[in-house]
XYZ file of C-alpha atoms in Angstrom:
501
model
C 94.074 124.347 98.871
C 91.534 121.614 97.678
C 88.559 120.896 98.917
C 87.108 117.323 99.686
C 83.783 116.104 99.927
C 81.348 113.772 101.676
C 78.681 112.058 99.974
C 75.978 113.947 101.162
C 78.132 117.228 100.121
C 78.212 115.526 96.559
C 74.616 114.718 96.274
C 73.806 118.369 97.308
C 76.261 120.028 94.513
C 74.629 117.880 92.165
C 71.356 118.986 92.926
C 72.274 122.986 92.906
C 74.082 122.647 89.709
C 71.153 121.141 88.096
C 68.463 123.724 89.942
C 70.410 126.943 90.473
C 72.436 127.059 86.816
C 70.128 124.330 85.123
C 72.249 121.823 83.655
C 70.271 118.648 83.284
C 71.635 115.780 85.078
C 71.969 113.751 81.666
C 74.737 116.439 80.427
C 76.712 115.898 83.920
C 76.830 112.292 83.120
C 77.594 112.463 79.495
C 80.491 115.491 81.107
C 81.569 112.400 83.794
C 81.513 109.493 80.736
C 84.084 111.983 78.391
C 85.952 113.102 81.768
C 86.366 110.277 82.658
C 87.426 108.351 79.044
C 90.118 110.886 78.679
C 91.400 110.106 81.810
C 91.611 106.348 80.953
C 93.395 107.235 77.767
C 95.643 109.595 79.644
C 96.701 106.601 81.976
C 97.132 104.187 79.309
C 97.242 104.810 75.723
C 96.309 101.550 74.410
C 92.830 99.603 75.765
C 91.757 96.982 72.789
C 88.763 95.369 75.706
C 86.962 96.065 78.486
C 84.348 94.795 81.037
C 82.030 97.723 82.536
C 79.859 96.354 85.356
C 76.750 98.569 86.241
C 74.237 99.070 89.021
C 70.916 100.519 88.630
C 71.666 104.473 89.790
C 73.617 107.124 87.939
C 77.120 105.510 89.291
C 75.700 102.168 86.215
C 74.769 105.238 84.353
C 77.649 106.145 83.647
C 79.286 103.226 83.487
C 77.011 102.488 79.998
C 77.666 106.120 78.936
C 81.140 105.103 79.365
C 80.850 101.945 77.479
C 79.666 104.072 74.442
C 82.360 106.560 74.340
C 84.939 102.991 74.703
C 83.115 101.396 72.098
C 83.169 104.623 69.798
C 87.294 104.218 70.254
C 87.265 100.603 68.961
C 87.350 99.092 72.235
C 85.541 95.507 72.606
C 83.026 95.967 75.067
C 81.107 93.991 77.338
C 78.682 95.273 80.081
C 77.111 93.237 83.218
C 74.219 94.993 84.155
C 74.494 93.902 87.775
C 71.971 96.165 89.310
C 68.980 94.916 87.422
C 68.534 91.646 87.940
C 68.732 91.879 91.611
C 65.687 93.593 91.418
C 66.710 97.557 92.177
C 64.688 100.245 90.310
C 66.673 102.105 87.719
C 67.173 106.047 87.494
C 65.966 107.730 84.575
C 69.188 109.215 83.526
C 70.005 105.342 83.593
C 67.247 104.187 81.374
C 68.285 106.762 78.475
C 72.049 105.434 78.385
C 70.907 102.146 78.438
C 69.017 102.521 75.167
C 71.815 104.477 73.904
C 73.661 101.155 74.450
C 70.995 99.101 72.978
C 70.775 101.025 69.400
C 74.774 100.829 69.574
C 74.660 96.977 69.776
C 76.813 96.948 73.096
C 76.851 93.201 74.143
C 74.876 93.632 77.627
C 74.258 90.763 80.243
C 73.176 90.993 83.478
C 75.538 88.050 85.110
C 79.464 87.544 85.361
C 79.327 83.743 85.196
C 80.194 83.361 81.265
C 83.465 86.146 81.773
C 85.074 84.534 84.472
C 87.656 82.892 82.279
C 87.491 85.345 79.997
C 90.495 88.365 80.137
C 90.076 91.544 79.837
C 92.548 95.039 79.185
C 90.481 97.245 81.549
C 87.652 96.135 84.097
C 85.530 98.743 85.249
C 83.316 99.344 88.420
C 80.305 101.353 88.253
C 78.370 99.424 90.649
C 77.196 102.310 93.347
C 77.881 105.961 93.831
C 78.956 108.250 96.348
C 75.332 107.760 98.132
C 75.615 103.719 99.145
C 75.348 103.766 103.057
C 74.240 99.934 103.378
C 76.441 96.495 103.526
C 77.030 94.920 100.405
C 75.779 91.196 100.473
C 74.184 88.536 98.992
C 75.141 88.179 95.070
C 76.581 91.797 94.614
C 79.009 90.771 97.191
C 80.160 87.779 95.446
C 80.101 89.930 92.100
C 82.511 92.232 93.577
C 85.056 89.266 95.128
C 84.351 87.654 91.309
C 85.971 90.746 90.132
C 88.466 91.497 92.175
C 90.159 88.186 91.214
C 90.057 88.909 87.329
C 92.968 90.074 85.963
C 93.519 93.597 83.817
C 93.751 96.886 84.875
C 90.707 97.586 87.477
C 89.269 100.992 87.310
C 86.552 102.478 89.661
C 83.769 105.178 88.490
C 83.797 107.875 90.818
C 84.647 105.764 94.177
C 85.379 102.454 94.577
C 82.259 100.305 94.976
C 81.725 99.722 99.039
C 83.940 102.323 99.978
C 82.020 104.794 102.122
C 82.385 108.118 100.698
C 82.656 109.830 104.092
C 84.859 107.585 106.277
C 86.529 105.358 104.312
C 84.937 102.053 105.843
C 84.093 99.122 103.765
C 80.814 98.344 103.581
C 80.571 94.152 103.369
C 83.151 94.086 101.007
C 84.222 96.516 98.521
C 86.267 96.706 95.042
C 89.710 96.955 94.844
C 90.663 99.907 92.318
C 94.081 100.236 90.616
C 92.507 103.838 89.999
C 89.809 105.893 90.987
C 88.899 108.437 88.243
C 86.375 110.760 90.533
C 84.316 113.700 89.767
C 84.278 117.786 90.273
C 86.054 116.641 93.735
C 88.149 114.059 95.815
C 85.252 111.916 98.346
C 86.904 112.274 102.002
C 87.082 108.298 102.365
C 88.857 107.775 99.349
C 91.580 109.397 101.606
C 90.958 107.482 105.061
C 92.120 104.078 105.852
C 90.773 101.764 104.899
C 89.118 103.681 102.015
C 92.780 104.776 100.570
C 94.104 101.491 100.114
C 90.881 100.121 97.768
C 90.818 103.480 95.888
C 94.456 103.379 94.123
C 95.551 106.390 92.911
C 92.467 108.638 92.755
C 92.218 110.902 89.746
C 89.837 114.177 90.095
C 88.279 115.025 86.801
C 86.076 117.851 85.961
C 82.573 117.719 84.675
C 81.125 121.007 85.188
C 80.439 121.115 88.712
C 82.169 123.757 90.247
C 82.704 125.879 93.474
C 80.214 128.032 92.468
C 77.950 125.187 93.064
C 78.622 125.386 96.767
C 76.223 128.375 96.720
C 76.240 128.972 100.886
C 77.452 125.415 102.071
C 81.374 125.435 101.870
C 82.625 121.866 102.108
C 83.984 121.269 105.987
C 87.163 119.147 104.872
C 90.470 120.877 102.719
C 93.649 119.439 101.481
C 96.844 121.878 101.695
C 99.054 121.934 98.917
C 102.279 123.476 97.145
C 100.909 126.898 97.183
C 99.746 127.217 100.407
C 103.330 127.439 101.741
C 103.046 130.796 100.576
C 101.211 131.201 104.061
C 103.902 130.719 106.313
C 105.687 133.232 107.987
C 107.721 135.991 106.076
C 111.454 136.246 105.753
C 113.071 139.785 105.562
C 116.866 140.880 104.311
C 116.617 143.447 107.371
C 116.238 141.250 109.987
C 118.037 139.511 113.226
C 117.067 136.030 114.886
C 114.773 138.130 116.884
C 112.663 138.457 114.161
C 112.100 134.779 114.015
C 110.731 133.785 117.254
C 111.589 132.878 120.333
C 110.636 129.018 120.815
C 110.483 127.532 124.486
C 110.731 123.229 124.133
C 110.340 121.381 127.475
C 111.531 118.274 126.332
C 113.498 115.062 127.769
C 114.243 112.920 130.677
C 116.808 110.625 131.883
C 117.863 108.395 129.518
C 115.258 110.393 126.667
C 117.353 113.046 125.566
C 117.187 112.267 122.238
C 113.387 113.626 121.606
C 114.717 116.897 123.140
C 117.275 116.888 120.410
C 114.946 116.171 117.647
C 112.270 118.772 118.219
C 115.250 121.128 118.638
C 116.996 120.533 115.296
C 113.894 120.244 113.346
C 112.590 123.764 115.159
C 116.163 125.657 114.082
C 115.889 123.698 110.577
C 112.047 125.274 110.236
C 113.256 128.645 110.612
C 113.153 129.977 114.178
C 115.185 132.413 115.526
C 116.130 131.284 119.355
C 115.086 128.166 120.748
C 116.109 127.271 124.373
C 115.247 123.928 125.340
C 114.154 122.703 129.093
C 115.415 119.528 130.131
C 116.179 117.006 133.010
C 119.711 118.086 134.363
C 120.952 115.032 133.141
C 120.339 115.730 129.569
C 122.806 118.921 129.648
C 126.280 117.649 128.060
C 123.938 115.313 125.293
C 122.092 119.041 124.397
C 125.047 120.761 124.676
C 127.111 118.711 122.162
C 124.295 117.795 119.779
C 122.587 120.694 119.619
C 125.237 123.858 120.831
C 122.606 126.533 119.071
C 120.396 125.530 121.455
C 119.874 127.887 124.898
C 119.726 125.549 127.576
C 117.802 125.648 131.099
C 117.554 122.534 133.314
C 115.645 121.141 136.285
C 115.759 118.916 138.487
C 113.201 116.607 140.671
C 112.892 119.609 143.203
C 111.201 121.642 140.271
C 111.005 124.894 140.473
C 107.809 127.098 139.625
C 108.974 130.112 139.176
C 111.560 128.969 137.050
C 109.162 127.630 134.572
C 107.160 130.586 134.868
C 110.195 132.544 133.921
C 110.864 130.624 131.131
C 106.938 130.396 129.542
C 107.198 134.587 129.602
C 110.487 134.651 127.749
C 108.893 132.503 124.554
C 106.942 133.694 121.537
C 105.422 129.677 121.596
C 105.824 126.713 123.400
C 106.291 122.698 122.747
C 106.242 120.381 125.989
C 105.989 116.515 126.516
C 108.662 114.963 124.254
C 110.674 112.223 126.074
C 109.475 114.210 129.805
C 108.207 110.798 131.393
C 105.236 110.739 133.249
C 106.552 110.856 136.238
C 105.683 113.095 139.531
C 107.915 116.005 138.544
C 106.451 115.561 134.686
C 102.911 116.175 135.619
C 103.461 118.699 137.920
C 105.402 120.568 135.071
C 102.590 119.575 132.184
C 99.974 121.737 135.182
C 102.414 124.610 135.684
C 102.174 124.997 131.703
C 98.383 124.666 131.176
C 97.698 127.358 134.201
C 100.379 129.574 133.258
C 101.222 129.524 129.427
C 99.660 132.711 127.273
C 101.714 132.120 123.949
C 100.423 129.536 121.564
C 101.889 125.986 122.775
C 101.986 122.887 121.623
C 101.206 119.678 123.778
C 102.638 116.406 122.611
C 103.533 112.639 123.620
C 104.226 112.663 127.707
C 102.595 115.440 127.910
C 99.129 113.478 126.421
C 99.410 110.788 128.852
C 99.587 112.674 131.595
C 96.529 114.566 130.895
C 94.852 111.762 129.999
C 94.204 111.200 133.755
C 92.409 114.153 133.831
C 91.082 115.648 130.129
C 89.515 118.077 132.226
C 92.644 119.821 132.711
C 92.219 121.057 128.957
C 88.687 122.926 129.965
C 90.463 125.636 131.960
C 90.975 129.399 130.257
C 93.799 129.068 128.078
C 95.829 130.802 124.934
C 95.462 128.741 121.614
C 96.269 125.346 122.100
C 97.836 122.387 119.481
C 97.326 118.367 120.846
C 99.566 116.425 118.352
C 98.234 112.794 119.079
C 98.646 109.595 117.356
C 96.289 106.749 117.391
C 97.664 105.314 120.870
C 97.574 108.725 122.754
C 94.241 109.447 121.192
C 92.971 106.241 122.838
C 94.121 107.045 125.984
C 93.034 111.192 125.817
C 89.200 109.678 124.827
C 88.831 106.687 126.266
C 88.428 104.736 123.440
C 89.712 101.890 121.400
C 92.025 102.326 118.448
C 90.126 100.409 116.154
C 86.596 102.759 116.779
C 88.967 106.047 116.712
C 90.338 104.817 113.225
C 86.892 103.994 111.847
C 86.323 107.564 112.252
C 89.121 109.850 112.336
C 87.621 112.798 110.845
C 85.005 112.994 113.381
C 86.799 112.065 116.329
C 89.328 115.021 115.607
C 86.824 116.972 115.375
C 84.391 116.408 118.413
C 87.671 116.629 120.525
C 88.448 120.014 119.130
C 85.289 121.483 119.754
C 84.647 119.559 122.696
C 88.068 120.844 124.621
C 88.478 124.088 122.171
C 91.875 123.101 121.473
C 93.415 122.706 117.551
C 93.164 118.549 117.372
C 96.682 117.613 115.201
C 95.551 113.532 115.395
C 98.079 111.578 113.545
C 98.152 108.570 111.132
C 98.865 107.487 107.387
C 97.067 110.721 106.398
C 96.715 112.893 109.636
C 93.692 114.714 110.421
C 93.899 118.233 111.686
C 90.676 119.686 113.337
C 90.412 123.400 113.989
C 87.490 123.821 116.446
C 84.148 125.367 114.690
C 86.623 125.805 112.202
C 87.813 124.074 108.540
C 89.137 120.330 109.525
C 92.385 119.401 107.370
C 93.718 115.827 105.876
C 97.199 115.756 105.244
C 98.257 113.781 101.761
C 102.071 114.080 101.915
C 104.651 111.882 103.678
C 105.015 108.423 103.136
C 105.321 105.377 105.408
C 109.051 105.363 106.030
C 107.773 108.464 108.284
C 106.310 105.444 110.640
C 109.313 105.624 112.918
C 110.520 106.344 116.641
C 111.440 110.526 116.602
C 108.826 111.141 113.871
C 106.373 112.928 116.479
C 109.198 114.773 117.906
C 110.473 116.555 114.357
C 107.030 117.175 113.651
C 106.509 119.038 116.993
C 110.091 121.080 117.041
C 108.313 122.073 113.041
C 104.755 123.578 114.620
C 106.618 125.232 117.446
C 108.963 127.164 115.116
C 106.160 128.033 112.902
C 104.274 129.283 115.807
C 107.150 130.875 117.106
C 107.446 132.979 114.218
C 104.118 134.479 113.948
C 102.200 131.350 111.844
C 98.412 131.645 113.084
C 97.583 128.568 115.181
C 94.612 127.199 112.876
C 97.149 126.700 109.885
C 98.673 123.852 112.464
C 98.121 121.643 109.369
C 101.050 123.373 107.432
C 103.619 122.290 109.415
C 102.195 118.780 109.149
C 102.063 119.416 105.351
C 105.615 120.597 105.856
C 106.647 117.638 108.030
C 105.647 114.811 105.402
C 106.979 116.974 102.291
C 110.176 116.782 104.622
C 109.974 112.751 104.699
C 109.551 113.054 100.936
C 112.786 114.959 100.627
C 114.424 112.575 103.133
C 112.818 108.991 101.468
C 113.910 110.008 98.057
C 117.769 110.205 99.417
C 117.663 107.151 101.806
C 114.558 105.253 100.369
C 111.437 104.497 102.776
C 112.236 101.854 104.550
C 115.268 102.878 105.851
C 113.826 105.887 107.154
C 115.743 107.655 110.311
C 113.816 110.831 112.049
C 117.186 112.727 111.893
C 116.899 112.182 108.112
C 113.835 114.590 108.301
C 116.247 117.160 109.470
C 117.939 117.364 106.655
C 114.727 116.719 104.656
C 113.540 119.965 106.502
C 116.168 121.860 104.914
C 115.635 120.515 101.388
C 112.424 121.632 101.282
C 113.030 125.026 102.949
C 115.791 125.460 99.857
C 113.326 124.366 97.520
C 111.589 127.210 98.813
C 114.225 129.756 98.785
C 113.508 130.090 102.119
């Protein structure tokens, strides 16, 4: 697990670094400049010029400390000192580097006009920090757009310059990075939308600031990775497919069978034991052939209760709303499970809608409780638009979790998984072949299983993790575009062998 950051969470490790273990803030920038110079050289071996553009705070500072270290390599270097001569005061840390620069000769102007038909190897921004909260306009904005049409390799310090560092959201306008070579630890927006897409590939680099530097305040956001699959549930020689779970899926309506078959194959390919599927009477022969492993109960518009009460005490976990419809018999089957479900469950797709009409429904008493939403069903569950609930994904997750006390699994490029008064997850793997009709439904059949066999309900992000390093798998055997959900079953299983699970 790594840990992300939000501006204000960077500006606060600086300052306890420098206070509580005393390193001066001119060594952390000198420690950012050589971080960040072997990074450069790491990427690409040969740089023979380079333009560094600098604001006025410790972002321009170490864009000339970085200009030094180039110049001390033989690199021809020329640095706009941007922030300047529109008028902003300077930090001292800034001050020293710039006379640093001066006794080194480093040509230094504070306008782009004379390089704009000049080309460069590498053009680097260190206009502003993790700390800019403002629109960038007047001549700074056209500096940026005057960059971003210069050719060479384009190279952010620490975070792309307009990018907020805690949503992602441009701020007027905003650089567009090949690579971002940030510090100590990845800035949350530089993995958000629209954030991700003007950050390039973001590089973390150490420069002394550490975890210990966290003192009391633990960063809110986390990133799972390889080694936290160590975390899911334990496999045994002595063991039968009791041992694994016992995974209840209400899935599928007329003419929808095929979500029911999804979440089923992907919850068998995840690991669990038994999974019986419930299903529209219509869907039996389609179940029955595609997925015979599969225990199989039916209903029928004359639903009965006890039936489905029946069937919630025989599971270990449930999944409903896949393909179910909306319909009368639908939402009379979504209340049945909120009132009378005591295993972990799993609400998803149909299932959203129909408590949409009444989010209220979510406020009863209940057992621990997974909403997988995307964008569209998010709208609908909150009430508003998709554009405002992308803006701030991180925080709309997370005031729904605590609001309804329910685990918040709200989906996108890089899904955001809120665990109320809890740690909030963002999921990096997966790719955008993943963007297609079934995709919800293997994820689902993947967080049931898990559940199923004894996973804790806040590590809901772990089957996402799981899900996207499954459309890895699949993408690097069919490609991305051509992307099929039932190729994540099989990419399921390729990752469970790379497991040796």
């Amino acid at each position: 697990m790594r840990y992300l950051v939000s501006g204000k969470e960077m500006k606060l490790l600086d300052q306890n670094t420098s206070e509580s273990f005393h390193v001066p803030e001119l060594v952390l920038m000198e420690q950012a400049a050589m971080g960040f110079v072997r990074k450069l050289f790491l990427l690409k071996q040969q740089i023979r010029s380079a333009l560094i553009v600098c604001g006025s705070g410790n972002n321009g500072g170490d864009g000339l400390a970085i200009s030094r270290l180039l110049h001390e390599r033989g690199v021809t270097v020329k640095l706009v000192l941007a922030g300047e001569s529109n008028g902003h005061k300077t930090s001292s840390s800034y001050d020293i580097q710039k006379q640093i620069c001066d006794a080194y000769h480093i040509p230094m102007t504070d306008s782009i006009s004379d390089e704009r038909g000049q080309e460069y190897d590498l053009v680097i921004d260190a206009l502003f920090g993790t700390g800019l909260s403002r629109n960038i306009c007047g001549k700074l904005a056209e500096l940026i757009n005057d960059l971003n049409g210069m050719s060479g390799w384009k190279v952010s310090v620490d975070i792309a310059s307009g990018i907020h560092a805690d949503d992602g959201s441009v701020l007027g306008t905003a650089f567009r990075a090949q690579d971002t070579i940030t510090f100590s630890f990845g800035k949350v927006g530089q993995y958000l939308w629209p954030g991700t897409e003007y950050s390039g590939n973001v590089h973390v680099v150490p420069i002394g600031i550490t975890q210990a530097s966290w003192l009391d305040r633990k960063p809110r956001i986390a990133v799972l990775e390889q080694e936290d699959c160590s975390l899911l549930p334990g496999r045994y020689d002595h063991s039968n497919k009791g041992t694994y779970g016992k995974l209840l899926i209400i899935a599928g309506s007329v003419n929808m069978a095929g979500a029911a078959c999804l979440c089923a194959k992907a919850a068998y390919r995840s690991g669990c034991g038994l999974v019986k599927v419930m299903t529209a009477e219509e869907n039996r022969m389609i179940l029955q052939s595609t997925v015979p492993e599969a225990i199989l109960s039916t209903y029928n518009s004359k639903l009965d209760e006890q039936q489905v009460i029946d069937e919630l005490k025989w599971a270990d976990a449930v999944v409903i709303g896949p393909g179910i419809g909306t319909d009368r018999t639908s939402q009379r089957l979504v209340r049945i499970v909120l009132k009378n479900c005591v295993v972990p469950f799993v609400v998803d797709a149909d299932a959203l809608n129909i408590i949409s009409e009444q989010p209220e429904l979510l406020l009863r008493p209940h057992t621990d409780m997974i909403l997988t939403p995307h964008l569209g069903e998010m709208a609908r569950l909150t009430k508003d638009s998709i554009a405002l609930i992308q803006s701030r994904m991180v925080a709309c997750a997370v005031e729904f979790a605590q609001t309804y006390d329910v685990i918040c699994v709200l989906k996108d490029f890089h899904t955001v998984t809120a665990v109320p008064y809890g740690m909030t997850y963002l999921n990096l793997s997966g790719n955008f072949g993943m963007a297609t009709a079934g995709s919800g439904d293997v994820l689902s059949g993947m967080m049931g299983s898990l559940l199923a066999q004894g996973m804790k309900p806040d590590l809901a992000a772990l089957a996402v993790y799981l899900h996207g390093l499954a459309g890895d798998a699949a993408a690097s055997l069919h490609g991305k575009s051509s992307l099929m959900a039932t190729d994540l079953i099989d990419g399921i299983a390729a990752v469970m062998c790379d497991m040796n699970r």
